[in-house]
Amino acid sequence: MDLEKIGKFIAESRRKKNITQQELAEKLGVSDRTIGNWENGRNMPDVSLFKPLCSELDISLNDLLSGEKVSEKEYQEKLEENIVNTIDYSNKKVKRVKFAYSFSTIIICLILLTLLILFGIDITRMRNNEPVFFSTWGFKYAPPVNIDDVNIENVIKKYLIEKDEENKHYENEKSFAAMKIYLINEDLNNHYYVYAWVLQEQYYLEDGELIRNASSSIPHKFELVKENDEFIVKDYTIPRDGSYYVKDMKRIFPNSVLRDMDNIHTDGTIERLSLEIENDVNLYFHKQA
């Protein structure tokens, strides 16, 4: 079916009747843009409009579908051809509609699946207190506080501070520690392995002036045991300096922890730990004063 030819024939027939697109549109109950689309060959009139359109233009249905005036001699031949073309056009149109519907359904399903996956990821991120993709989806989640994790951190800090203060150089010297724990693993023997980055600093007062005596920022692997519901630090491991550092890091820490530690100087962790120690220092020496 030649849509361009049919469109030109509709336009030609309309002009012969001295009817504007707007007038024809009003008579058929469609918009003038629809008439323009027919005449430009963009699409065909709906089947329900064939008869009223032919009536307004004084043409036969055979003429309309042929895109020209059909002579009596060719009438039967054109009629059969147009019936076949109309059926073929209708079938193609139905297929296009079905394809569009199927394609839309697939797209919608993919979007819903993507949102479902992202929602699942966001729930996990919220539980880990991490940034989410789409706000909180209107869903508020407060991750449960693991008391064991808090106790482990406090025990390690106390252990480090006490160990540091065994060799202090000034009478009023005080050690402070802050850490970011990346991973806590527990084995079947009630042993805990804690992978953390530790910032330690020592301060003392001299003539009323607060002086930092030493500072260290080092990744640690701690080994703890739990006895009578209490955690005890048994040992810790740190990487050696110089050429051994990279090799020791790979030996001591799991890959997931190494990846996170790679960002230690760019993700604000060091700044947060420094601020935590600064607050502890000010609070401690303020009480001493």
PDB file of N, CA and C in Angstrom, residues 11 18 42-43 45 59 68 96 103 120 130 134 140 162 206 221 224 252 260 270:
ATOM      1  N   ALA A  11      -5.263  14.721  -0.659  1.00  0.00           N
ATOM      2  CA  ALA A  11      -5.078  16.171  -0.748  1.00  0.00           C
ATOM      3  C   ALA A  11      -5.672  16.719  -2.039  1.00  0.00           C
ATOM      4  N   ASN A  18     -12.816  22.007  -2.743  1.00  0.00           N
ATOM      5  CA  ASN A  18     -12.663  23.314  -2.096  1.00  0.00           C
ATOM      6  C   ASN A  18     -12.900  23.235  -0.581  1.00  0.00           C
ATOM      7  N   ARG A  42       2.280  10.022   6.049  1.00  0.00           N
ATOM      8  CA  ARG A  42       2.877   9.511   7.292  1.00  0.00           C
ATOM      9  C   ARG A  42       2.102   8.304   7.826  1.00  0.00           C
ATOM     10  N   ASN A  43       0.795   8.332   7.665  1.00  0.00           N
ATOM     11  CA  ASN A  43      -0.015   7.187   8.068  1.00  0.00           C
ATOM     12  C   ASN A  43      -1.345   7.185   7.330  1.00  0.00           C
ATOM     13  N   PRO A  45      -5.666   6.730   7.274  1.00  0.00           N
ATOM     14  CA  PRO A  45      -6.830   6.938   8.134  1.00  0.00           C
ATOM     15  C   PRO A  45      -7.234   5.624   8.783  1.00  0.00           C
ATOM     16  N   ILE A  59     -15.354  10.057  -3.468  1.00  0.00           N
ATOM     17  CA  ILE A  59     -14.528   9.035  -4.106  1.00  0.00           C
ATOM     18  C   ILE A  59     -14.971   7.679  -3.567  1.00  0.00           C
ATOM     19  N   GLU A  68      -5.843   6.774  -6.521  1.00  0.00           N
ATOM     20  CA  GLU A  68      -6.177   7.374  -7.812  1.00  0.00           C
ATOM     21  C   GLU A  68      -7.595   6.952  -8.192  1.00  0.00           C
ATOM     22  N   ARG A  96       3.203  -4.241  14.504  1.00  0.00           N
ATOM     23  CA  ARG A  96       3.925  -3.101  15.084  1.00  0.00           C
ATOM     24  C   ARG A  96       3.409  -2.777  16.477  1.00  0.00           C
ATOM     25  N   PHE A 103       7.936  -4.588  23.541  1.00  0.00           N
ATOM     26  CA  PHE A 103       9.150  -3.835  23.834  1.00  0.00           C
ATOM     27  C   PHE A 103       8.962  -2.982  25.086  1.00  0.00           C
ATOM     28  N   GLY A 120      17.852  -3.271  46.858  1.00  0.00           N
ATOM     29  CA  GLY A 120      18.550  -4.265  47.675  1.00  0.00           C
ATOM     30  C   GLY A 120      19.932  -3.798  48.075  1.00  0.00           C
ATOM     31  N   GLU A 130      26.417   3.332  55.013  1.00  0.00           N
ATOM     32  CA  GLU A 130      27.126   3.867  53.856  1.00  0.00           C
ATOM     33  C   GLU A 130      26.163   4.679  52.988  1.00  0.00           C
ATOM     34  N   PHE A 134      19.682   6.286  45.970  1.00  0.00           N
ATOM     35  CA  PHE A 134      18.514   7.142  45.842  1.00  0.00           C
ATOM     36  C   PHE A 134      17.968   7.522  47.213  1.00  0.00           C
ATOM     37  N   LYS A 140      13.420   4.481  56.376  1.00  0.00           N
ATOM     38  CA  LYS A 140      14.420   4.805  57.386  1.00  0.00           C
ATOM     39  C   LYS A 140      14.919   3.526  58.034  1.00  0.00           C
ATOM     40  N   GLU A 162      47.814   2.031  77.376  1.00  0.00           N
ATOM     41  CA  GLU A 162      48.594   1.514  78.518  1.00  0.00           C
ATOM     42  C   GLU A 162      49.988   1.081  78.090  1.00  0.00           C
ATOM     43  N   GLU A 206      53.933  21.690  79.282  1.00  0.00           N
ATOM     44  CA  GLU A 206      55.195  22.293  79.730  1.00  0.00           C
ATOM     45  C   GLU A 206      54.970  23.791  79.856  1.00  0.00           C
ATOM     46  N   LYS A 221      46.904  -5.358  62.737  1.00  0.00           N
ATOM     47  CA  LYS A 221      46.081  -6.562  62.862  1.00  0.00           C
ATOM     48  C   LYS A 221      46.178  -7.018  64.310  1.00  0.00           C
ATOM     49  N   LEU A 224      42.517 -11.038  69.438  1.00  0.00           N
ATOM     50  CA  LEU A 224      41.885 -10.981  70.740  1.00  0.00           C
ATOM     51  C   LEU A 224      41.223 -12.320  71.053  1.00  0.00           C
ATOM     52  N   ILE A 252      49.536  -9.500  55.657  1.00  0.00           N
ATOM     53  CA  ILE A 252      48.786  -9.319  56.901  1.00  0.00           C
ATOM     54  C   ILE A 252      47.292  -9.094  56.671  1.00  0.00           C
ATOM     55  N   ASP A 260      40.210  -0.854  50.820  1.00  0.00           N
ATOM     56  CA  ASP A 260      39.681   0.266  51.605  1.00  0.00           C
ATOM     57  C   ASP A 260      40.799   1.127  52.180  1.00  0.00           C
ATOM     58  N   ILE A 270      41.793   9.911  58.118  1.00  0.00           N
ATOM     59  CA  ILE A 270      42.872  10.453  58.956  1.00  0.00           C
ATOM     60  C   ILE A 270      42.419  11.736  59.637  1.00  0.00           C
TER      61      ILE A 270
END
